[in-house]
PDB file of C-alpha atoms in Angstrom:
ATOM      1  CA  MET D   1     -98.454-152.485  16.006  1.00 58.00           C
ATOM      2  CA  ASN D   2    -101.236-154.488  17.330  1.00 60.00           C
ATOM      3  CA  ASN D   3    -103.524-152.417  19.698  1.00 69.00           C
ATOM      4  CA  ARG D   4    -106.322-154.980  19.156  1.00 73.00           C
ATOM      5  CA  PHE D   5    -105.847-156.240  22.264  1.00 75.00           C
ATOM      6  CA  LEU D   6    -108.408-153.423  23.763  1.00 79.00           C
ATOM      7  CA  THR D   7    -110.851-154.652  22.844  1.00 81.00           C
ATOM      8  CA  LYS D   8    -110.484-158.043  23.679  1.00 84.00           C
ATOM      9  CA  THR D   9    -112.080-160.137  26.484  1.00 84.00           C
ATOM     10  CA  ASN D  10    -109.155-162.448  26.982  1.00 91.00           C
ATOM     11  CA  LEU D  11    -105.444-159.886  27.725  1.00 95.00           C
ATOM     12  CA  LYS D  12    -102.498-161.271  28.680  1.00 97.00           C
ATOM     13  CA  LEU D  13     -99.412-158.592  30.047  1.00 98.00           C
ATOM     14  CA  LEU D  14     -95.944-159.246  31.190  1.00 99.00           C
ATOM     15  CA  GLN D  15     -94.480-156.916  33.820  1.00 99.00           C
ATOM     16  CA  ILE D  16     -91.292-156.616  33.470  1.00 99.00           C
ATOM     17  CA  THR D  17     -89.207-154.090  36.303  1.00 99.00           C
ATOM     18  CA  ASP D  18     -85.912-153.647  38.179  1.00 99.00           C
ATOM     19  CA  LEU D  19     -83.834-154.075  34.691  1.00 99.00           C
ATOM     20  CA  HIS D  20     -81.039-151.023  36.470  1.00 98.00           C
ATOM     21  CA  LEU D  21     -79.095-151.010  32.765  1.00 99.00           C
ATOM     22  CA  PHE D  22     -75.853-149.634  33.507  1.00 99.00           C
ATOM     23  CA  ALA D  23     -74.347-147.067  29.627  1.00 98.00           C
ATOM     24  CA  SER D  24     -71.447-149.908  29.350  1.00 98.00           C
ATOM     25  CA  ASN D  25     -71.926-153.923  29.370  1.00 97.00           C
ATOM     26  CA  ASP D  26     -68.799-153.836  31.693  1.00 98.00           C
ATOM     27  CA  LYS D  27     -70.635-151.870  34.825  1.00 98.00           C
ATOM     28  CA  ARG D  28     -71.691-153.639  38.126  1.00 98.00           C
ATOM     29  CA  ILE D  29     -74.088-153.535  40.993  1.00 98.00           C
ATOM     30  CA  PHE D  30     -73.531-155.339  43.527  1.00 97.00           C
ATOM     31  CA  GLY D  31     -71.077-157.477  41.291  1.00 97.00           C
ATOM     32  CA  ILE D  32     -74.250-158.978  38.924  1.00 98.00           C
ATOM     33  CA  ASP D  33     -74.047-157.995  35.184  1.00 98.00           C
ATOM     34  CA  SER D  34     -77.976-156.966  35.360  1.00 99.00           C
ATOM     35  CA  ASN D  35     -77.567-156.001  31.489  1.00 99.00           C
ATOM     36  CA  ASN D  36     -76.814-159.487  31.215  1.00 98.00           C
ATOM     37  CA  ARG D  37     -79.597-160.641  32.865  1.00 98.00           C
ATOM     38  CA  PHE D  38     -82.089-157.800  30.993  1.00 99.00           C
ATOM     39  CA  LYS D  39     -81.129-160.187  28.320  1.00 98.00           C
ATOM     40  CA  GLN D  40     -81.691-163.382  29.736  1.00 98.00           C
ATOM     41  CA  VAL D  41     -85.024-162.343  30.642  1.00 98.00           C
ATOM     42  CA  ILE D  42     -85.840-161.106  27.319  1.00 98.00           C
ATOM     43  CA  THR D  43     -84.640-163.654  25.186  1.00 98.00           C
ATOM     44  CA  HIS D  44     -87.065-166.717  28.122  1.00 98.00           C
ATOM     45  CA  ILE D  45     -90.073-163.574  26.831  1.00 98.00           C
ATOM     46  CA  LYS D  46     -89.367-164.537  23.063  1.00 97.00           C
ATOM     47  CA  GLN D  47     -89.204-168.216  22.763  1.00 97.00           C
ATOM     48  CA  HIS D  48     -92.066-168.327  25.360  1.00 97.00           C
ATOM     49  CA  GLU D  49     -94.376-165.602  25.795  1.00 97.00           C
ATOM     50  CA  LEU D  50     -94.604-163.516  23.102  1.00 93.00           C
ATOM     51  CA  HIS D  51     -96.267-165.649  20.253  1.00 93.00           C
ATOM     52  CA  ASP D  52     -99.753-164.771  22.885  1.00 95.00           C
ATOM     53  CA  THR D  53     -99.283-161.990  25.352  1.00 97.00           C
ATOM     54  CA  ASP D  54    -100.365-158.718  24.467  1.00 96.00           C
ATOM     55  CA  ALA D  55     -99.022-156.503  25.581  1.00 97.00           C
ATOM     56  CA  ILE D  56     -95.783-155.577  28.389  1.00 98.00           C
ATOM     57  CA  ILE D  57     -95.009-153.377  30.951  1.00 99.00           C
ATOM     58  CA  LEU D  58     -92.589-152.056  32.234  1.00 99.00           C
ATOM     59  CA  THR D  59     -92.338-150.239  36.251  1.00 99.00           C
ATOM     60  CA  GLY D  60     -89.752-148.785  36.940  1.00 97.00           C
ATOM     61  CA  ASP D  61     -86.086-148.298  37.432  1.00 98.00           C
ATOM     62  CA  LEU D  62     -85.220-149.391  33.495  1.00 99.00           C
ATOM     63  CA  SER D  63     -81.503-147.263  34.404  1.00 98.00           C
ATOM     64  CA  GLN D  64     -79.055-147.669  36.848  1.00 97.00           C
ATOM     65  CA  ASP D  65     -77.466-144.584  35.974  1.00 97.00           C
ATOM     66  CA  GLU D  66     -79.630-142.617  33.950  1.00 96.00           C
ATOM     67  CA  THR D  67     -77.212-143.080  31.079  1.00 98.00           C
ATOM     68  CA  ARG D  68     -78.849-142.478  27.697  1.00 98.00           C
ATOM     69  CA  GLU D  69     -77.304-145.309  26.848  1.00 98.00           C
ATOM     70  CA  SER D  70     -79.007-147.429  28.910  1.00 99.00           C
ATOM     71  CA  TYR D  71     -82.195-146.618  27.321  1.00 99.00           C
ATOM     72  CA  GLN D  72     -80.519-147.064  24.462  1.00 98.00           C
ATOM     73  CA  HIS D  73     -80.414-150.661  25.653  1.00 98.00           C
ATOM     74  CA  ILE D  74     -84.351-151.610  25.804  1.00 99.00           C
ATOM     75  CA  LEU D  75     -84.909-149.829  22.258  1.00 98.00           C
ATOM     76  CA  MET D  76     -83.239-152.086  21.241  1.00 97.00           C
ATOM     77  CA  ALA D  77     -84.091-154.737  22.892  1.00 98.00           C
ATOM     78  CA  PHE D  78     -87.917-154.362  21.796  1.00 98.00           C
ATOM     79  CA  LYS D  79     -87.737-153.134  18.484  1.00 94.00           C
ATOM     80  CA  GLU D  80     -88.549-156.000  16.428  1.00 90.00           C
ATOM     81  CA  PHE D  81     -91.282-156.678  18.592  1.00 96.00           C
ATOM     82  CA  LYS D  82     -94.876-156.046  17.598  1.00 94.00           C
ATOM     83  CA  ILE D  83     -97.068-156.015  20.739  1.00 96.00           C
ATOM     84  CA  PRO D  84     -96.932-152.008  23.204  1.00 97.00           C
ATOM     85  CA  VAL D  85     -94.938-151.797  25.713  1.00 98.00           C
ATOM     86  CA  TYR D  86     -95.714-149.308  28.098  1.00 98.00           C
ATOM     87  CA  TRP D  87     -93.665-148.537  30.671  1.00 99.00           C
ATOM     88  CA  ILE D  88     -93.522-145.759  33.718  1.00 98.00           C
ATOM     89  CA  PRO D  89     -89.946-144.617  36.186  1.00 98.00           C
ATOM     90  CA  GLY D  90     -88.534-145.409  39.148  1.00 97.00           C
ATOM     91  CA  ASN D  91     -86.587-144.238  41.664  1.00 95.00           C
ATOM     92  CA  HIS D  92     -83.402-144.308  39.347  1.00 94.00           C
ATOM     93  CA  ASP D  93     -84.772-143.563  36.017  1.00 97.00           C
ATOM     94  CA  ASN D  94     -84.710-139.970  34.823  1.00 97.00           C
ATOM     95  CA  LEU D  95     -88.850-138.925  32.865  1.00 97.00           C
ATOM     96  CA  LEU D  96     -86.926-136.377  30.332  1.00 97.00           C
ATOM     97  CA  LEU D  97     -84.113-138.593  29.639  1.00 98.00           C
ATOM     98  CA  MET D  98     -86.331-141.560  29.016  1.00 98.00           C
ATOM     99  CA  GLN D  99     -89.524-140.010  27.152  1.00 98.00           C
ATOM    100  CA  SER D 100     -86.434-138.196  24.191  1.00 98.00           C
ATOM    101  CA  VAL D 101     -84.583-141.811  23.480  1.00 98.00           C
ATOM    102  CA  PHE D 102     -88.408-144.211  23.365  1.00 98.00           C
ATOM    103  CA  ALA D 103     -89.623-141.192  21.361  1.00 97.00           C
ATOM    104  CA  SER D 104     -88.428-142.884  18.139  1.00 94.00           C
ATOM    105  CA  SER D 105     -89.954-145.768  19.343  1.00 96.00           C
ATOM    106  CA  SER D 106     -93.539-146.217  18.433  1.00 95.00           C
ATOM    107  CA  ILE D 107     -93.331-149.915  20.296  1.00 96.00           C
ATOM    108  CA  LEU D 108     -92.650-147.718  23.925  1.00 98.00           C
ATOM    109  CA  GLN D 109     -95.127-145.905  25.498  1.00 97.00           C
ATOM    110  CA  TYR D 110     -95.801-143.844  28.031  1.00 97.00           C
ATOM    111  CA  LYS D 111     -99.499-144.103  28.369  1.00 95.00           C
ATOM    112  CA  ARG D 112    -101.418-142.367  31.455  1.00 96.00           C
ATOM    113  CA  VAL D 113    -104.590-144.561  31.232  1.00 96.00           C
ATOM    114  CA  LEU D 114    -105.710-147.383  28.994  1.00 95.00           C
ATOM    115  CA  ASN D 115    -108.616-148.315  28.457  1.00 93.00           C
ATOM    116  CA  CYS D 116    -109.880-152.390  27.707  1.00 92.00           C
ATOM    117  CA  LYS D 117    -113.009-154.274  27.760  1.00 90.00           C
ATOM    118  CA  TYR D 118    -113.628-155.034  31.416  1.00 90.00           C
ATOM    119  CA  TRP D 119    -110.283-153.350  32.895  1.00 94.00           C
ATOM    120  CA  HIS D 120    -109.349-149.784  33.227  1.00 94.00           C
ATOM    121  CA  PHE D 121    -105.209-149.491  33.603  1.00 97.00           C
ATOM    122  CA  ILE D 122    -103.890-146.195  34.725  1.00 98.00           C
ATOM    123  CA  PHE D 123    -100.677-145.757  35.084  1.00 99.00           C
ATOM    124  CA  LEU D 124     -99.257-143.415  38.204  1.00 99.00           C
ATOM    125  CA  ASN D 125     -95.500-141.795  38.659  1.00 98.00           C
ATOM    126  CA  THR D 126     -94.407-142.346  41.758  1.00 98.00           C
ATOM    127  CA  ALA D 127     -91.335-141.681  41.121  1.00 97.00           C
ATOM    128  CA  ILE D 128     -88.994-138.163  42.538  1.00 93.00           C
ATOM    129  CA  PRO D 129     -85.466-137.792  41.313  1.00 84.00           C
ATOM    130  CA  SER D 130     -83.000-138.880  43.392  1.00 83.00           C
ATOM    131  CA  GLN D 131     -84.956-140.044  46.219  1.00 92.00           C
ATOM    132  CA  GLY D 132     -85.481-143.885  47.110  1.00 93.00           C
ATOM    133  CA  VAL D 133     -88.522-143.651  48.726  1.00 97.00           C
ATOM    134  CA  GLY D 134     -92.210-142.809  46.438  1.00 98.00           C
ATOM    135  CA  TYR D 135     -94.365-140.205  46.567  1.00 98.00           C
ATOM    136  CA  LEU D 136     -97.682-139.202  44.240  1.00 98.00           C
ATOM    137  CA  ASN D 137     -98.163-135.605  44.161  1.00 97.00           C
ATOM    138  CA  GLU D 138    -101.544-133.984  43.450  1.00 97.00           C
ATOM    139  CA  GLU D 139    -101.051-134.387  39.348  1.00 97.00           C
ATOM    140  CA  GLU D 140    -101.002-138.264  40.404  1.00 98.00           C
ATOM    141  CA  LEU D 141    -103.704-138.288  43.062  1.00 98.00           C
ATOM    142  CA  PHE D 142    -105.470-136.524  41.258  1.00 97.00           C
ATOM    143  CA  ILE D 143    -105.290-138.420  37.880  1.00 97.00           C
ATOM    144  CA  ILE D 144    -106.876-141.111  39.613  1.00 97.00           C
ATOM    145  CA  THR D 145    -110.187-139.474  41.218  1.00 95.00           C
ATOM    146  CA  GLU D 146    -110.895-138.320  37.672  1.00 96.00           C
ATOM    147  CA  GLU D 147    -110.461-141.587  35.563  1.00 95.00           C
ATOM    148  CA  ILE D 148    -112.536-143.027  38.545  1.00 92.00           C
ATOM    149  CA  LYS D 149    -115.435-140.529  37.970  1.00 91.00           C
ATOM    150  CA  LYS D 150    -115.093-141.014  33.887  1.00 88.00           C
ATOM    151  CA  LEU D 151    -116.329-144.372  33.458  1.00 86.00           C
ATOM    152  CA  GLU D 152    -119.505-144.624  32.232  1.00 76.00           C
ATOM    153  CA  GLU D 153    -119.308-147.864  32.383  1.00 77.00           C
ATOM    154  CA  PRO D 154    -118.798-150.534  35.464  1.00 82.00           C
ATOM    155  CA  LYS D 155    -115.085-151.476  34.450  1.00 89.00           C
ATOM    156  CA  LYS D 156    -111.949-152.432  36.983  1.00 93.00           C
ATOM    157  CA  ILE D 157    -109.496-150.678  38.148  1.00 96.00           C
ATOM    158  CA  ALA D 158    -105.865-151.463  37.489  1.00 97.00           C
ATOM    159  CA  LEU D 159    -104.288-148.669  39.961  1.00 99.00           C
ATOM    160  CA  ILE D 160     -99.595-150.187  37.303  1.00 99.00           C
ATOM    161  CA  MET D 161     -97.154-148.003  39.486  1.00 99.00           C
ATOM    162  CA  HIS D 162     -93.585-148.209  40.830  1.00 99.00           C
ATOM    163  CA  HIS D 163     -93.451-148.194  44.772  1.00 98.00           C
ATOM    164  CA  HIS D 164     -95.156-150.418  46.956  1.00 99.00           C
ATOM    165  CA  PRO D 165     -97.873-148.345  48.911  1.00 99.00           C
ATOM    166  CA  ALA D 166     -98.752-151.382  51.712  1.00 98.00           C
ATOM    167  CA  TYR D 167     -95.599-153.217  54.167  1.00 98.00           C
ATOM    168  CA  ILE D 168     -93.983-156.159  52.476  1.00 98.00           C
ATOM    169  CA  ASN D 169     -93.148-156.912  55.536  1.00 98.00           C
ATOM    170  CA  THR D 170     -88.970-156.730  54.020  1.00 98.00           C
ATOM    171  CA  PRO D 171     -88.276-153.773  56.458  1.00 98.00           C
ATOM    172  CA  LEU D 172     -85.425-152.764  53.566  1.00 98.00           C
ATOM    173  CA  MET D 173     -87.706-152.240  50.826  1.00 98.00           C
ATOM    174  CA  ASP D 174     -90.393-150.691  53.466  1.00 98.00           C
ATOM    175  CA  GLN D 175     -88.199-148.124  54.329  1.00 97.00           C
ATOM    176  CA  TYR D 176     -88.504-146.942  50.490  1.00 97.00           C
ATOM    177  CA  GLY D 177     -92.204-148.363  49.886  1.00 98.00           C
ATOM    178  CA  LEU D 178     -94.726-145.077  49.003  1.00 98.00           C
ATOM    179  CA  LYS D 179     -94.618-142.223  51.511  1.00 98.00           C
ATOM    180  CA  ASN D 180     -98.129-140.506  51.572  1.00 98.00           C
ATOM    181  CA  GLN D 181     -99.485-144.831  51.805  1.00 97.00           C
ATOM    182  CA  SER D 182    -102.792-142.852  53.958  1.00 97.00           C
ATOM    183  CA  GLN D 183    -104.178-140.315  51.575  1.00 97.00           C
ATOM    184  CA  PHE D 184    -103.356-142.623  48.222  1.00 98.00           C
ATOM    185  CA  TRP D 185    -105.565-145.052  50.164  1.00 98.00           C
ATOM    186  CA  GLN D 186    -108.336-142.307  51.403  1.00 96.00           C
ATOM    187  CA  LYS D 187    -108.608-141.601  47.374  1.00 95.00           C
ATOM    188  CA  LEU D 188    -109.649-145.621  46.850  1.00 96.00           C
ATOM    189  CA  ILE D 189    -112.337-146.075  50.058  1.00 94.00           C
ATOM    190  CA  ASN D 190    -115.381-147.448  47.903  1.00 91.00           C
ATOM    191  CA  SER D 191    -114.037-147.608  44.085  1.00 93.00           C
ATOM    192  CA  PRO D 192    -113.756-150.106  41.589  1.00 94.00           C
ATOM    193  CA  VAL D 193    -110.288-149.957  41.997  1.00 96.00           C
ATOM    194  CA  GLN D 194    -109.628-154.752  42.688  1.00 96.00           C
ATOM    195  CA  LEU D 195    -105.273-154.729  41.686  1.00 98.00           C
ATOM    196  CA  ILE D 196    -102.446-152.505  42.333  1.00 99.00           C
ATOM    197  CA  ILE D 197     -99.525-154.025  40.254  1.00 99.00           C
ATOM    198  CA  CYS D 198     -95.908-152.978  41.217  1.00 99.00           C
ATOM    199  CA  GLY D 199     -92.423-153.120  40.713  1.00 98.00           C
ATOM    200  CA  HIS D 200     -89.285-151.997  43.124  1.00 98.00           C
ATOM    201  CA  VAL D 201     -89.105-154.722  45.998  1.00 99.00           C
ATOM    202  CA  HIS D 202     -87.320-156.829  44.420  1.00 99.00           C
ATOM    203  CA  GLY D 203     -89.276-159.985  45.306  1.00 98.00           C
ATOM    204  CA  HIS D 204     -92.705-161.815  44.402  1.00 99.00           C
ATOM    205  CA  TYR D 205     -95.120-160.995  46.392  1.00 99.00           C
ATOM    206  CA  SER D 206     -99.506-161.320  46.321  1.00 98.00           C
ATOM    207  CA  PHE D 207    -101.001-160.401  49.043  1.00 98.00           C
ATOM    208  CA  GLU D 208    -104.255-158.117  49.527  1.00 98.00           C
ATOM    209  CA  TYR D 209    -104.619-154.933  51.251  1.00 97.00           C
ATOM    210  CA  GLN D 210    -108.329-152.914  52.189  1.00 96.00           C
ATOM    211  CA  ASN D 211    -109.589-155.442  50.159  1.00 96.00           C
ATOM    212  CA  ILE D 212    -107.473-154.627  46.958  1.00 97.00           C
ATOM    213  CA  THR D 213    -104.850-156.774  45.756  1.00 98.00           C
ATOM    214  CA  ILE D 214    -101.430-155.790  44.986  1.00 99.00           C
ATOM    215  CA  GLU D 215     -99.360-157.982  42.769  1.00 99.00           C
ATOM    216  CA  CYS D 216     -95.298-157.030  43.686  1.00 99.00           C
ATOM    217  CA  ALA D 217     -93.456-158.589  40.048  1.00 99.00           C
ATOM    218  CA  PRO D 218     -90.145-160.391  41.003  1.00 99.00           C
ATOM    219  CA  ALA D 219     -86.764-158.387  38.989  1.00 99.00           C
ATOM    220  CA  THR D 220     -84.634-158.535  36.121  1.00 98.00           C
ATOM    221  CA  CYS D 221     -81.731-158.366  37.862  1.00 98.00           C
ATOM    222  CA  PHE D 222     -81.925-159.845  41.019  1.00 98.00           C
ATOM    223  CA  GLN D 223     -84.446-160.991  44.162  1.00 99.00           C
ATOM    224  CA  ILE D 224     -83.719-159.320  47.447  1.00 99.00           C
ATOM    225  CA  LYS D 225     -84.943-161.984  50.235  1.00 98.00           C
ATOM    226  CA  LYS D 226     -87.938-161.555  51.966  1.00 98.00           C
ATOM    227  CA  GLY D 227     -87.942-160.534  55.199  1.00 98.00           C
ATOM    228  CA  ALA D 228     -84.699-159.019  54.667  1.00 98.00           C
ATOM    229  CA  ILE D 229     -83.331-155.752  56.877  1.00 98.00           C
ATOM    230  CA  ASP D 230     -79.871-155.543  55.245  1.00 98.00           C
ATOM    231  CA  LEU D 231     -79.631-156.809  51.741  1.00 97.00           C
ATOM    232  CA  LYS D 232     -79.212-160.204  51.488  1.00 98.00           C
ATOM    233  CA  ILE D 233     -79.554-161.412  47.744  1.00 98.00           C
ATOM    234  CA  GLU D 234     -81.137-164.255  45.528  1.00 98.00           C
ATOM    235  CA  ASN D 235     -79.888-165.267  42.868  1.00 97.00           C
ATOM    236  CA  LEU D 236     -82.901-165.822  40.437  1.00 98.00           C
ATOM    237  CA  ILE D 237     -84.768-163.360  37.358  1.00 99.00           C
ATOM    238  CA  GLY D 238     -87.658-163.226  35.529  1.00 98.00           C
ATOM    239  CA  TYR D 239     -91.211-161.435  35.197  1.00 99.00           C
ATOM    240  CA  LYS D 240     -95.175-161.825  36.547  1.00 99.00           C
ATOM    241  CA  CYS D 241     -97.509-163.067  33.483  1.00 99.00           C
ATOM    242  CA  HIS D 242    -100.624-160.737  35.020  1.00 98.00           C
ATOM    243  CA  ILE D 243    -103.822-163.282  32.956  1.00 97.00           C
ATOM    244  CA  PHE D 244    -107.056-161.055  32.478  1.00 95.00           C
ATOM    245  CA  LYS D 245    -109.764-162.798  32.426  1.00 89.00           C
ATOM    246  CA  ASP D 246    -113.447-161.054  31.270  1.00 84.00           C
ATOM    247  CA  LYS D 247    -112.875-159.677  34.962  1.00 80.00           C
ATOM    248  CA  THR D 248    -111.308-161.802  37.257  1.00 90.00           C
ATOM    249  CA  TYR D 249    -107.200-161.956  37.004  1.00 94.00           C
ATOM    250  CA  GLN D 250    -104.589-164.155  37.476  1.00 97.00           C
ATOM    251  CA  SER D 251    -100.865-163.170  38.258  1.00 98.00           C
ATOM    252  CA  VAL D 252     -98.290-165.610  37.754  1.00 98.00           C
ATOM    253  CA  PRO D 253     -94.716-165.181  38.946  1.00 98.00           C
ATOM    254  CA  VAL D 254     -92.242-166.371  36.690  1.00 98.00           C
ATOM    255  CA  LEU D 255     -88.337-167.261  38.116  1.00 98.00           C
ATOM    256  CA  TRP D 256     -85.572-168.821  37.574  1.00 98.00           C
ATOM    257  CA  ALA D 257     -81.806-169.059  38.037  1.00 97.00           C
ATOM    258  CA  ALA D 258     -79.395-166.602  36.491  1.00 93.00           C
ATOM    259  CA  ASN D 259     -76.681-168.039  34.347  1.00 86.00           C
TER     260      ASN D 259
END
């Protein structure tokens, strides 16, 4: 596995999120074959992205049924990859089960910190078992504070988390955002945090809040119509590409109609 990207000036990270996989390929979420759509996304990435991608980040809701078999689908999908795949849990996931299944892989890693040349990435766990909303407990908030303190040279920080920490103006999903937003944002006052990367919302969003850019990625299984109060599904699938050049970055959504 290639970790040389940690010292590179330019980085390309692919964000895959909200897979909602089942143990059985016969199961459906809102009538949608999420297992098959995940396979479509992986095939697309192999054909179009993998040649110059440095790492992949999986930002939660990898499973829908919290089964060992659903995580084994992910294990199989990435088994031939030569780049690291960093993951965090979402509200539909079982952290202990994920750690157990992915322990056999050198590719799939549960990292809390990734220290690159110009950027410092911090991975946070916002998931609360059996709840749709997110929450950063004291341990997670402490990680933010400590990592900011530990930086010995000026670097920009990117936080990677499942739940969105600011409203996206899609009421259906905003009711399931980060519960302790004010506590979270208090930690970021005068900090070098420049970017927050999220999943959860089933759609591409890019906006600024308190001078920090928030990038939410499209889901692999389906998108939720922007502004929706009730469930309105868009049959698009995809991922997000984050390109870091020196101390700048560009985030590009990749979306297409599902087969």
